[in-house]
Structures are given as structure tokens and as C-alpha cells.
Short mmCIF file of C-alpha atoms in Angstrom, two decimals:
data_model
loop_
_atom_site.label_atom_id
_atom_site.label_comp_id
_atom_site.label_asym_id
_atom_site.label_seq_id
_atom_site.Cartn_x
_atom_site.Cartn_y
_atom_site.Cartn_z
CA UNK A 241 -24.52 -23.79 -30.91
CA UNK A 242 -24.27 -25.53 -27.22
CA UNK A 243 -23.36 -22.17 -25.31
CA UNK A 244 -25.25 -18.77 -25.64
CA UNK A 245 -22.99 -16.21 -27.48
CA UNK A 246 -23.41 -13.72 -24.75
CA UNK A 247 -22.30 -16.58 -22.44
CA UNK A 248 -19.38 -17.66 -24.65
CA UNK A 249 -18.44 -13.91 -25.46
CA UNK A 250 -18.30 -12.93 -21.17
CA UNK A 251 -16.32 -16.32 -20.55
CA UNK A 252 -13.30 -14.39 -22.95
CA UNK A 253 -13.21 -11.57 -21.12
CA UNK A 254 -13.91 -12.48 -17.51
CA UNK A 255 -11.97 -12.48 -14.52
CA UNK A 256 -8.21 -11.85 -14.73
CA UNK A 257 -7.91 -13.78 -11.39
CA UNK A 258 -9.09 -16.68 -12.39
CA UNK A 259 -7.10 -16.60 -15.38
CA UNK A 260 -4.04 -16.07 -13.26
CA UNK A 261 -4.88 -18.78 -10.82
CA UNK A 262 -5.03 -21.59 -13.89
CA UNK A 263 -2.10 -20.39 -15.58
CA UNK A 264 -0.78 -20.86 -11.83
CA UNK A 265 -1.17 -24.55 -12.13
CA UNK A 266 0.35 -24.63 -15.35
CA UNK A 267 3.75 -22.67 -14.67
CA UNK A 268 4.03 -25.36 -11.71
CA UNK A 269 3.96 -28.49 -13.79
CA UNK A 270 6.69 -26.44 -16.17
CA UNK A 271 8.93 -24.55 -13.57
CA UNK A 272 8.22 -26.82 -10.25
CA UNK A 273 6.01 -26.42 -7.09
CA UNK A 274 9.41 -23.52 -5.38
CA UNK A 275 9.85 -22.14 -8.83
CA UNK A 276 6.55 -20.44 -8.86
CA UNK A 277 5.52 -16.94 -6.70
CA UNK A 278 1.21 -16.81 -7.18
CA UNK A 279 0.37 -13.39 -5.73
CA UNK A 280 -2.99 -13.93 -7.87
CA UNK A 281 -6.01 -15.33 -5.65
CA UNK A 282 -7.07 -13.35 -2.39
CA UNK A 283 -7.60 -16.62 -0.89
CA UNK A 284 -7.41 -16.59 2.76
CA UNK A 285 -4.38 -18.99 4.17
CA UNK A 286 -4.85 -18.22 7.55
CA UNK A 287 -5.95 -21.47 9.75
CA UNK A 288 -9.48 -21.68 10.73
CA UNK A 289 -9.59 -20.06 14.57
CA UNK A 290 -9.63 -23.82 17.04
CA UNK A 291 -12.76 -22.00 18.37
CA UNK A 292 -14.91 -22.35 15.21
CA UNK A 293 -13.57 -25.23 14.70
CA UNK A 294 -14.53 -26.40 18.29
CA UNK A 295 -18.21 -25.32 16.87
CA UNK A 296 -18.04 -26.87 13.92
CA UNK A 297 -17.31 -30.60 15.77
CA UNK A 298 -20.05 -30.02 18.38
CA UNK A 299 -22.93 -28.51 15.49
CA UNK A 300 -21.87 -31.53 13.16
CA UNK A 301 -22.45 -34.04 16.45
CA UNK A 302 -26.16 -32.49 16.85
CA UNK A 303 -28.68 -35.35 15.64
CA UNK A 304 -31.83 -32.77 16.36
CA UNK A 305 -34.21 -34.72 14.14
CA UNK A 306 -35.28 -32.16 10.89
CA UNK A 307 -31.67 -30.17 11.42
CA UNK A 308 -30.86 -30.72 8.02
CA UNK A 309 -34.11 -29.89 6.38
CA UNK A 310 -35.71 -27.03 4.55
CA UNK A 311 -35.93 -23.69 6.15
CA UNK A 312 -37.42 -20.71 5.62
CA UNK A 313 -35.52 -19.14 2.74
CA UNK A 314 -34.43 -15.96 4.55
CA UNK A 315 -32.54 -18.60 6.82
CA UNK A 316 -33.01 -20.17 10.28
CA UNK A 317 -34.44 -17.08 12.58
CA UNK A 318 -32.01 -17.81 15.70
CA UNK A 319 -29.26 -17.23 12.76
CA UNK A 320 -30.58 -14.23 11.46
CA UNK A 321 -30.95 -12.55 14.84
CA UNK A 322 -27.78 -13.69 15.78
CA UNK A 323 -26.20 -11.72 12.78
CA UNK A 324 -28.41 -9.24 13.64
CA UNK A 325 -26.78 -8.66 16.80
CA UNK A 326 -23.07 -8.65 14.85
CA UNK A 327 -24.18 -6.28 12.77
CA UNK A 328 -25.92 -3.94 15.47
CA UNK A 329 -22.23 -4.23 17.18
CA UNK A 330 -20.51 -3.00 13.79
CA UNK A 331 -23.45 -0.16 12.51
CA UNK A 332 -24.33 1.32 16.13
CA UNK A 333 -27.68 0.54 14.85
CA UNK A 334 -29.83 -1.86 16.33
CA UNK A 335 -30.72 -4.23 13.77
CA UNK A 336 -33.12 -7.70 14.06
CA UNK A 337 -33.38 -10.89 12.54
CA UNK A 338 -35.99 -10.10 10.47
CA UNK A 339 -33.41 -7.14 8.28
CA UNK A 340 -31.03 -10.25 7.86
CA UNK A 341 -31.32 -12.78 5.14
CA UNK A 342 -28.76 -15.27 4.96
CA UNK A 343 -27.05 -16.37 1.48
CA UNK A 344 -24.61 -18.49 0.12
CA UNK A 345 -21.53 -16.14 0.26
CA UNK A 346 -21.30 -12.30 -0.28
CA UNK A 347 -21.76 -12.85 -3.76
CA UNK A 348 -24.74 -14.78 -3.65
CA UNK A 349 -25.85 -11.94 -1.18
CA UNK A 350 -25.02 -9.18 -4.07
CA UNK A 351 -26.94 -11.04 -6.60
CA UNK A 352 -30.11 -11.71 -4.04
CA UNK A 353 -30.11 -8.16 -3.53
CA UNK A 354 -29.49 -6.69 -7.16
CA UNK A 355 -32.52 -9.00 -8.39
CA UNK A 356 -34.66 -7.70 -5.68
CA UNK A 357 -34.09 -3.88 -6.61
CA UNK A 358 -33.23 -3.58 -10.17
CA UNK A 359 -35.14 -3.06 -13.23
CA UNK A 360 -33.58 -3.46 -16.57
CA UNK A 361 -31.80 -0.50 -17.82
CA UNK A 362 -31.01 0.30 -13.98
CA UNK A 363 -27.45 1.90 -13.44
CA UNK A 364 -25.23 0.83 -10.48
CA UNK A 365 -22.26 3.54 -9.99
CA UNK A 366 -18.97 1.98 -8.45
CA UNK A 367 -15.81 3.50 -7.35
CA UNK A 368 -12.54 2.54 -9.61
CA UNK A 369 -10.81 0.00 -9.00
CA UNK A 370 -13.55 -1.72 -7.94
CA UNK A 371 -14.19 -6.00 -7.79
CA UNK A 372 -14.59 -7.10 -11.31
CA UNK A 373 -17.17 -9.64 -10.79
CA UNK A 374 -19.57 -7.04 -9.57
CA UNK A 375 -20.09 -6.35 -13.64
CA UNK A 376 -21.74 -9.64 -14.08
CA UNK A 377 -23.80 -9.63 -10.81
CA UNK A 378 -25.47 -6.31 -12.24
CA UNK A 379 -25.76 -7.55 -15.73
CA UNK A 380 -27.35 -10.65 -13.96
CA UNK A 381 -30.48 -9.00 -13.40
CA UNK A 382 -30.63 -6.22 -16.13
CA UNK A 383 -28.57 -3.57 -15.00
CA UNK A 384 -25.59 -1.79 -16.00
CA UNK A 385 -22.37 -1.07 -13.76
CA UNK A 386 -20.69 1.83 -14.33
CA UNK A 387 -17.06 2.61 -13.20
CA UNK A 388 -16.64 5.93 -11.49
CA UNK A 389 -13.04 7.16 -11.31
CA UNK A 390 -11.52 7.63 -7.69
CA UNK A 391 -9.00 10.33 -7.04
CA UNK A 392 -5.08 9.57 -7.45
CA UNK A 393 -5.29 8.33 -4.02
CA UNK A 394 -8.35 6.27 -4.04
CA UNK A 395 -10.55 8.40 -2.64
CA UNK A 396 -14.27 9.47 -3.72
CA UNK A 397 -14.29 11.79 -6.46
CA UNK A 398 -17.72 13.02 -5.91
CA UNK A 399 -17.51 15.47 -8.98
CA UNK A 400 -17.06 12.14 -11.01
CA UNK A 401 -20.00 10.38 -9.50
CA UNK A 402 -22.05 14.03 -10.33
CA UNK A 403 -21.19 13.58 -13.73
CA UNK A 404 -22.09 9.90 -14.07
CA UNK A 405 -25.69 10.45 -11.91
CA UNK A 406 -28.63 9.67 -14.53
CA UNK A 407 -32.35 9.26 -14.32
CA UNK A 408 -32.30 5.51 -13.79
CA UNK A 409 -29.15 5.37 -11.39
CA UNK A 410 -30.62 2.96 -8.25
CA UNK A 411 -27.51 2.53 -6.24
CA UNK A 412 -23.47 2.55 -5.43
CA UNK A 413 -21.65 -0.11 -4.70
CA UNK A 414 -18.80 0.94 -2.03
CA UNK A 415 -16.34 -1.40 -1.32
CA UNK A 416 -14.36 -0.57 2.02
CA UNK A 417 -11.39 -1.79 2.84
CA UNK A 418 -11.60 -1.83 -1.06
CA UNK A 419 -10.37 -4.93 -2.99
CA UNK A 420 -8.24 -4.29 -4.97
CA UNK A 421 -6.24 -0.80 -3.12
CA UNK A 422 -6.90 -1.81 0.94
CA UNK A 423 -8.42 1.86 0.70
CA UNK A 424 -11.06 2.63 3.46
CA UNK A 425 -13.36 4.86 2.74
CA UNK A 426 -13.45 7.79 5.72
CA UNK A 427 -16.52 8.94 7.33
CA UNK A 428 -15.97 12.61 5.82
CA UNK A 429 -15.66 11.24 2.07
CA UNK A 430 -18.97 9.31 3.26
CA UNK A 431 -20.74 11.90 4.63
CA UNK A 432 -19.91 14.58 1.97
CA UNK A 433 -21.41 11.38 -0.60
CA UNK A 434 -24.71 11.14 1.48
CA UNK A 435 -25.25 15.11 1.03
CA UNK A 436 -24.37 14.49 -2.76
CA UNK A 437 -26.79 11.34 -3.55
CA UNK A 438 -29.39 13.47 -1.43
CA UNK A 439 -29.38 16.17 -3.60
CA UNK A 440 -29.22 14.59 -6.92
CA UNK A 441 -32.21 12.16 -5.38
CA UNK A 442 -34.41 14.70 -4.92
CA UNK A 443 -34.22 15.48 -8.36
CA UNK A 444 -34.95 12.45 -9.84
CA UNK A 445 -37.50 11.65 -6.98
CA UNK A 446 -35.92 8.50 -5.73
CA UNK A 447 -32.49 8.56 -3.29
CA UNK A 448 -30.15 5.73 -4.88
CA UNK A 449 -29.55 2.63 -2.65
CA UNK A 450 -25.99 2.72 -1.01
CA UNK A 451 -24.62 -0.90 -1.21
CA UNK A 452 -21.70 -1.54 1.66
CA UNK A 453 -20.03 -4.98 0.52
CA UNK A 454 -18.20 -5.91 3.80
CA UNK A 455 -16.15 -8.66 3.53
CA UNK A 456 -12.55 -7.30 4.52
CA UNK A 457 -14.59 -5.52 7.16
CA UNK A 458 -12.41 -7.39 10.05
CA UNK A 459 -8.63 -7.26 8.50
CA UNK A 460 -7.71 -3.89 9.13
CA UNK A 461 -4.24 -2.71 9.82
CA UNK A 462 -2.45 0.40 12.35
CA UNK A 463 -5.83 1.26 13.96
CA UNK A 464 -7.81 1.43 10.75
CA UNK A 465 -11.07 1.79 11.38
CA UNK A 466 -14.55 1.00 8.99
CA UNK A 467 -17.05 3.73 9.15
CA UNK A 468 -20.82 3.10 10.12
CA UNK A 469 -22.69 2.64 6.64
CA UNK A 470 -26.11 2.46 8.66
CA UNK A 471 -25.64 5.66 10.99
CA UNK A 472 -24.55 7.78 8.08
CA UNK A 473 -27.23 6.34 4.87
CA UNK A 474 -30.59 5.25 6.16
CA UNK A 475 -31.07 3.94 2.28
CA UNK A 476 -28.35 1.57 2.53
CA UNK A 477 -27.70 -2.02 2.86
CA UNK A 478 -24.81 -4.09 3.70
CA UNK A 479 -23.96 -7.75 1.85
CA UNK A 480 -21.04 -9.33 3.42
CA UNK A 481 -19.73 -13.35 4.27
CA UNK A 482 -17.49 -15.16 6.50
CA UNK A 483 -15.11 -16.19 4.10
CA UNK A 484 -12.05 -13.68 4.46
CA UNK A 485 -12.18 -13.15 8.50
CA UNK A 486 -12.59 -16.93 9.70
CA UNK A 487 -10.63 -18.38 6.61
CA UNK A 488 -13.82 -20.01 5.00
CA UNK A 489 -13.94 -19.13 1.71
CA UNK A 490 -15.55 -22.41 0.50
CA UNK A 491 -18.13 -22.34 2.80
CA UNK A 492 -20.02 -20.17 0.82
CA UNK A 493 -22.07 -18.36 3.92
CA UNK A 494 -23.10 -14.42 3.40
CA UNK A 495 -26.11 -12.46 4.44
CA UNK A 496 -28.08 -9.17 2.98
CA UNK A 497 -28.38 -6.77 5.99
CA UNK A 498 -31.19 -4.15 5.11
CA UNK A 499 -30.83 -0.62 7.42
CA UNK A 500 -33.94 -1.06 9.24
CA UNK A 501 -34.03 3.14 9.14
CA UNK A 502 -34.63 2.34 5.25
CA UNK A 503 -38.23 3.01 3.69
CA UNK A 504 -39.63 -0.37 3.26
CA UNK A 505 -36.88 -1.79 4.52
CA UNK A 506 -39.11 -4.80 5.95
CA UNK A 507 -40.26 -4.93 2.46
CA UNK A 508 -36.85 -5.24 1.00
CA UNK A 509 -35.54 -7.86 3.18
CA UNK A 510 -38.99 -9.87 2.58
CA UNK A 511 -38.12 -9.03 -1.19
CA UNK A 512 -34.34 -10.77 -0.69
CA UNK A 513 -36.22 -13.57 0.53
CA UNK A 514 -38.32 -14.42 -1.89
CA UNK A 515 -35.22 -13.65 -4.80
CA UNK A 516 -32.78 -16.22 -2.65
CA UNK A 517 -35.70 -18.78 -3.37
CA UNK A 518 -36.19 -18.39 -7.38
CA UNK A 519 -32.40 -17.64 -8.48
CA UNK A 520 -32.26 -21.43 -6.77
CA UNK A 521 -30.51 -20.52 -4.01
CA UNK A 522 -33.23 -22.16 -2.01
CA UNK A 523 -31.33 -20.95 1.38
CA UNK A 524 -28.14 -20.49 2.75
CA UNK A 525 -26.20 -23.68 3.72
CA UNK A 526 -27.84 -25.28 6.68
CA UNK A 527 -24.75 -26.33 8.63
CA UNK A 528 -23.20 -23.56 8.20
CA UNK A 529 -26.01 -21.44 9.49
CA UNK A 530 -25.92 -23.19 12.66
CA UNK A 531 -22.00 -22.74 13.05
CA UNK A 532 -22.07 -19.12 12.22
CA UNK A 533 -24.88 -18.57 14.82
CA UNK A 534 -22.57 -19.68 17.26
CA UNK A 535 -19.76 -18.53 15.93
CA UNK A 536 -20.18 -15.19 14.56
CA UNK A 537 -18.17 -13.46 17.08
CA UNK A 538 -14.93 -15.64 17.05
CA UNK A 539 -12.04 -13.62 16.69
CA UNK A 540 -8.79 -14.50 14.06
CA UNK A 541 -5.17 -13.27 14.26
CA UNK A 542 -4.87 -11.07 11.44
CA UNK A 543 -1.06 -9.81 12.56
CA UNK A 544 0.43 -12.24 10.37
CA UNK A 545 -1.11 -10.49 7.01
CA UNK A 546 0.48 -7.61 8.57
CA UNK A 547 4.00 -8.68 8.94
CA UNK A 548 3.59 -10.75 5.44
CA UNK A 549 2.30 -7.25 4.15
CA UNK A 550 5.25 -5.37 5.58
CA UNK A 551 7.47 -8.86 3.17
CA UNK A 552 6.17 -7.56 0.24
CA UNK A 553 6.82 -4.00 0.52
CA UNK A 554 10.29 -4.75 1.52
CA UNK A 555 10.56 -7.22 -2.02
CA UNK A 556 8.92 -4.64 -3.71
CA UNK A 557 11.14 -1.76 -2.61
CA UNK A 558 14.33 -3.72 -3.18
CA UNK A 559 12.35 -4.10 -7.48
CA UNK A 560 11.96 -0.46 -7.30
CA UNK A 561 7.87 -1.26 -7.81
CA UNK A 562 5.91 1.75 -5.62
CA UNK A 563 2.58 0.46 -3.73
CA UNK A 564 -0.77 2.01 -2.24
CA UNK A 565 -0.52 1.54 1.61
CA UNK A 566 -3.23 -0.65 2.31
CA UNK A 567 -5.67 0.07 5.68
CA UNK A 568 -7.24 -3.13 5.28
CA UNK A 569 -7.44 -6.77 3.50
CA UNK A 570 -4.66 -8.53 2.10
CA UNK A 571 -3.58 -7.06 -1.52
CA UNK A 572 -0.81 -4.64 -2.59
CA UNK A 573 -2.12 -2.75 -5.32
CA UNK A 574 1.21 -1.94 -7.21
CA UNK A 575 1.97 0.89 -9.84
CA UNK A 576 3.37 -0.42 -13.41
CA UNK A 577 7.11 0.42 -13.52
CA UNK A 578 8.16 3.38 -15.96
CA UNK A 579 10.27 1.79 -18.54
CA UNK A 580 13.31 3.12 -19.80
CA UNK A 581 13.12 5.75 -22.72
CA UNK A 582 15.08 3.79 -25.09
CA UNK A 583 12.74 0.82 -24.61
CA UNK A 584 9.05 2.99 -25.54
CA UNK A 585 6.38 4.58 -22.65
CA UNK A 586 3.85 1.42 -21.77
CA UNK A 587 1.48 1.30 -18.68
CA UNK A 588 0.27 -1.81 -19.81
CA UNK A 589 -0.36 -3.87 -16.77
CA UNK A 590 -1.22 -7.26 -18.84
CA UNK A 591 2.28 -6.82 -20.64
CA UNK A 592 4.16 -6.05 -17.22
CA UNK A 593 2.01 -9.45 -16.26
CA UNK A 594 3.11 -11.37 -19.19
CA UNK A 595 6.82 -10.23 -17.68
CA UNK A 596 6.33 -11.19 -14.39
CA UNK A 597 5.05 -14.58 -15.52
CA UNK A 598 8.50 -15.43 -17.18
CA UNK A 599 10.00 -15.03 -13.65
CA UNK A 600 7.65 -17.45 -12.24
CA UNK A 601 5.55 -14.63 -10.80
CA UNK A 602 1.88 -14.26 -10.89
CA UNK A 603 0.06 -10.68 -10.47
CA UNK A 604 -3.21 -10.22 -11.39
CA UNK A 605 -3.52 -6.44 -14.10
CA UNK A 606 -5.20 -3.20 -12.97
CA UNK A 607 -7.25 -2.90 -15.98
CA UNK A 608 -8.89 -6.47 -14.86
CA UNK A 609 -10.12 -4.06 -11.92
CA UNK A 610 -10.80 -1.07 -14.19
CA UNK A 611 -7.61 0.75 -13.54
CA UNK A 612 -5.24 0.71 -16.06
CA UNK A 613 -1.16 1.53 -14.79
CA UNK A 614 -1.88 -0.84 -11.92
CA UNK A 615 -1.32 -4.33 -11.04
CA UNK A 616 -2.60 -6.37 -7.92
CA UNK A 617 -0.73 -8.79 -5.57
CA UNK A 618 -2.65 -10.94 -3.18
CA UNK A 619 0.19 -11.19 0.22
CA UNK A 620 -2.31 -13.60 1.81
CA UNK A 621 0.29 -16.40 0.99
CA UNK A 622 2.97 -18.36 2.70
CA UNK A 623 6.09 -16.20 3.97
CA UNK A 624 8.74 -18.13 2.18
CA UNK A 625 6.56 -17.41 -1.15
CA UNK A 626 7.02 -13.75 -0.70
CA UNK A 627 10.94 -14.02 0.53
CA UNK A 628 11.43 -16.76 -2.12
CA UNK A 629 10.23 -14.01 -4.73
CA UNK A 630 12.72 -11.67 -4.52
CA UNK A 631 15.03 -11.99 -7.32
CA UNK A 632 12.54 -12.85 -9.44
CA UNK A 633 10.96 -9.43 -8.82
CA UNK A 634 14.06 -7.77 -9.43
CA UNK A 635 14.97 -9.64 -12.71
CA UNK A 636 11.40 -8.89 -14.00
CA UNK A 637 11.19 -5.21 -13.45
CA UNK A 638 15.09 -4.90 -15.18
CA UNK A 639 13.60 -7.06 -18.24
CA UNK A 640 10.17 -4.80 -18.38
CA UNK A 641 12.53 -1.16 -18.63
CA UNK A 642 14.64 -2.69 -21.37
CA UNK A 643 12.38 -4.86 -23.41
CA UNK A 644 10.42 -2.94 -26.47
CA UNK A 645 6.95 -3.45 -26.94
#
């Protein structure tokens, strides 16, 4: 056998979204390029700002001799304390270069970080719905994640996260704005969580890590606003890229921020270091270390998610499909529609998928995200995709009440 059986075994089951994306490419070649609606892949379509672009011509021009050599593998200093600044901006908490470790996206950040704390058998807690992929950066490095159901309306259920609290839990992943719901978490639900992992720390004798993963951080919407991990968790870091805010998904440039209020938190970044250099990371990308360092604080026009947001809700209204009102990123995290009694009860959300399919469209299941009922549709696409869609969301929904299962 080529492939490991735990390798082959994960490829069946992984990502939904990926899934979706391929079968994307396929429906096109059968149905043609207009025929198709792919609400699958929360891949930013915004253009790149001209600003950072501006940088990225004038850092590419630079001939410094040794500018595209090794580094240290934390990064290039001037970079790190240049995020450090960002983040000092965001947290209210002054934070230097030497808390900041650059890495090649947020999720090479997560898995820098996860090998640097865990120890096999460790337990990560995460809200539900939570990121899929965040199961296989834990089991990465030994752990176990385990889903922690949220209230109806997204929110913390901090009874649930009593219950799942064991001996070995190190940390919580908290996702906000959350992908898939938009859902920020407030700074009360925060709070009352600090008081919570406090006291169920103190029995165990070690206060789980709090892990912020920040990468919708920017696209907020009505006044939304992203609560200070840092001020309210001195045992907390943040991993987070540039991919989702500037439109640079492929550029693959993150960074671990450790709370410098958090016990051997010098330790810990030193720690995410050394892990960047043998999981053969080596170090971030060079060049795009040198843009970002510039070019951290260059703003993007997120109003057009907004309007393409308020699209889909109208589509979706017109289907008779109800929605979680995002407060940030750019997905629509949709409730299965009830069938009609004739037809059988089903919540399925990979059979209302398969439905949506026939119609051209492509949705990405709840249960994919650990929430079964649900199904998630990326708006960060073209205008005329979303317009375009509208029949076919109506024709699917009337075929899903009527067709028996």
C-alpha cells in the first residue's frame, strides 16, 4: 500500500468545500460556465487594494543584495514589529516583535502553534459550527478537537463547554466573526467564558490556552465590532493572515501573536519559532514579509460584500430559505427547508445539497461544519452569480418539499 490508511481513510471524509469546489468544475463542463451558481469556496473576489499593489511593484523592484535569503524563522524582525504594532492597534495591548512569528497563512499559524503546545491525548474545545479543517490541524500534532454545541443563536453555551472540560483540555479555539454563521462573539459571552475557564483551571492546575483565529477580523458589517481577545484572556493567543481582508488568499502569509500578559509568553513565541522550522515551514514567504510590513495597514472596501450579502437574502427570501444575519465575513449560513409532510421530515443538509446541485447550485452542508439542519453559502462572488441564481433557488427548494427520501 502507497498511501497510509489513516491518510487514505481522512482524504474520504475531508472537507465538504473542497468537494463542492471540484464538483464545481465538473457541473461547468456539463451545464456551461452561466449555467452554474458556486456559493461553495469563501474565496475572496474582491480586487487587491492599488495601494498594496503599489507595494508590491516597489518591494519586487528592491535588488538589496541577501533580500531573498534565509531569515530567522520567526520572520524578518522589522516585519514582526510591524505586525506587532497592528495588533497593539486591534488588542489595546501593546504588543512587540518579538510575541509575533510570522507563518505561511493562518493555517500554517494554527498548526505552528498546536505543535508548540500540545501533547498527545490533549483536548482542544471549539464552538459548533466551527471551521472543519481545524480537526486535522489538532490531530496533526496528537490532539483531539472536540465540538462544543453553541446556543440556537450561535452564541457560547458555557454549560456545554462545563460539561465537555476534562483533565487534559489545553485550549479553545474561538472563531469570531465565525466561519461558517458571521457570528461575533460579544465581550459579555467572552468575559462570562474567561470567569468559566478560570474556575475549571484552577482545578485542574493549568488555565486552558484561548486561541482567537482572526482572519474575518476586518469584514464586519452595521457597526459590528470584534472584541479585545488580549485585554479580556491574558492566556490567549491570536493566529490570523492576510488572505480574506487584502484579497490574498494565495499568498499564504499569517502570523502567531502570543499575549505578551501570558506566562511564558516569550517562551511560547520562541517555542512557535522553533516548530515553524521542523514542520518545514522554514519561514514565512520572504516577499511577502516585506510587502505586509509595509502594507499591513492598507485599507479594502468591504461595502460591496455588504450589498452582495443584502442579493442573497433577497434570493433567498423570494426560495422561502431563512438565514443567520451575519456581523461579519462573507457566508450565509442557511437553515434546511422543512419539507412537505407528504414527502417525509429530513434535515439532511447533504441531500438538500445533492438538490441544489441539480439546479446548477453549489452550497457547501452544515454537518461538513458540525451542524447538522444547516447549509453554507459563500456571497463573496460576482453579483450577476447571485441575481442569475434565482430561479434556480426557487425550483430547488419546490423539488426538496415534494421529493421523498
Amino acid at each position: 500500500m502507497t498511501v497510509s490508511p489513516e491518510i487514505e481513510k481522512t482524504m474520504e471524509s475531508s472537507s465538504f468545500i473542497r468537494k463542492m469546489f471540484e464538483d464545481g468544475i465538473r457541473l461547468r463542463k456539463i451545464l456551461g460556465e452561466d449555467k452554474v451558481y458556486d456559493f461553495s469556496l469563501g474565496n475572496p473576489d474582491l480586487d487587491v487594494p492599488e495601494e498594496l499593489k503599489a507595494i508590491i511593484k516597489e518591494v519586487a523592484e528592491d535588488d538589496t543584495k541577501g533580500c531573498h535569503g534565509y531569515m530567522t524563522n520567526a520572520g524578518y524582525p522589522f516585519c514582526r514589529e510591524a505586525i506587532g504594532e497592528k495588533i497593539s492597534l486591534e488588542q489595546g495591548v501593546r504588543v512587540s516583535g518579538e510575541f509575533v512569528v510570522m507563518a505561511s497563512g493562518a493555517a500554517g499559524a494554527m498548526n505552528v502553534l498546536l505543535k508548540a503546545v500540545l501533547v498527545p491525548g490533549d483536548r482542544i474545545l471549539v464552538p459548533s459550527p466551527y471551521f472543519s479543517e481545524y480537526t486535522h490541524y489538532v490531530a496533526n500534532h496528537g490532539g483531539r478537537l472536540v465540538p462544543v454545541e453553541t446556543n440556537p443563536d450561535f452564541s457560547l453555551n458555557l454549560e456545554n463547554i462545563r460539561n465537555a472540560f476534562t483533565g487534559n483540555t489545553r485550549g479553545i479555539i474561538i472563531n469570531s466573526p465565525n466561519n461558517p454563521t458571521g457570528r461575533i462573539y460579544t465581550e459579555e459571552e467572552l468575559i462570562a467564558l474567561r470567569s468559566l475557564l478560570y474556575e475549571l483551571g484552577k482545578k485542574n492546575g493549568d488555565i486552558p490556552f484561548v486561541i482567537a483565529d482572526e482572519p474575518y477580523r476586518d469584514i464586519l458589517y452595521d457597526g459590528a465590532v470584534v472584541p479585545s481577545v488580549f485585554k479580556i484572556f491574558e492566556k490567549s493567543v491570536i493566529v490570523s493572515s492576510f488572505a480574506k481582508n487584502l484579497s490574498i488568499p494565495g499568498e499564504r502569509i499569517g502570523y502567531v501573536a502570543v499575549n505578551p500578559l501570558c506566562p511564558d509568553g516569550k517562551e511560547l513565541a520562541g517555542a512557535c519559532g522553533f516548530t515553524t522550522r521542523i514542520l518545514g515551514f522554514v519561514n514565512a514567504p520572504a516577499f511577502f514579509q516585506r510587502v505586509i510590513a509595509k502594507g499591513w495597514n492598507v485599507k479594502a472596501d468591504y461595502s460591496s460584500y455588504a450589498e452582495r450579502c443584502s442579493l442573497l437574502k433577497e434570493v433567498l427570501d423570494s426560495a422561502g430559505i431563512e438565514y443567520f444575519n451575519p456581523q461579519g465575513a462573507f457566508y450565509l449560513f442557511c437553515r434546511v427547508p422543512a419539507k412537505n409532510e407528504s414527502s417525509g421530515n429530513c434535515e439532511s443538509s447533504q441531500a438538500f445539497c445533492c438538490v441544489l446541485k441539480k439546479y446548477g447550485i453549489l452550497a457547501v452542508p452544515g454537518v461538513g461544519f458540525g451542524r447538522e439542519g444547516y447549509i453554507r453559502l459563500a456571497f463573496c462572488v460576482s453579483p450577476d452569480t447571485i441575481k442569475n441564481s434565482k430561479e434556480s433557488f426557487k425550483m430547488a427548494v419546490e423539488d426538496w418539499k415534494q421529493i421523498k427520501l
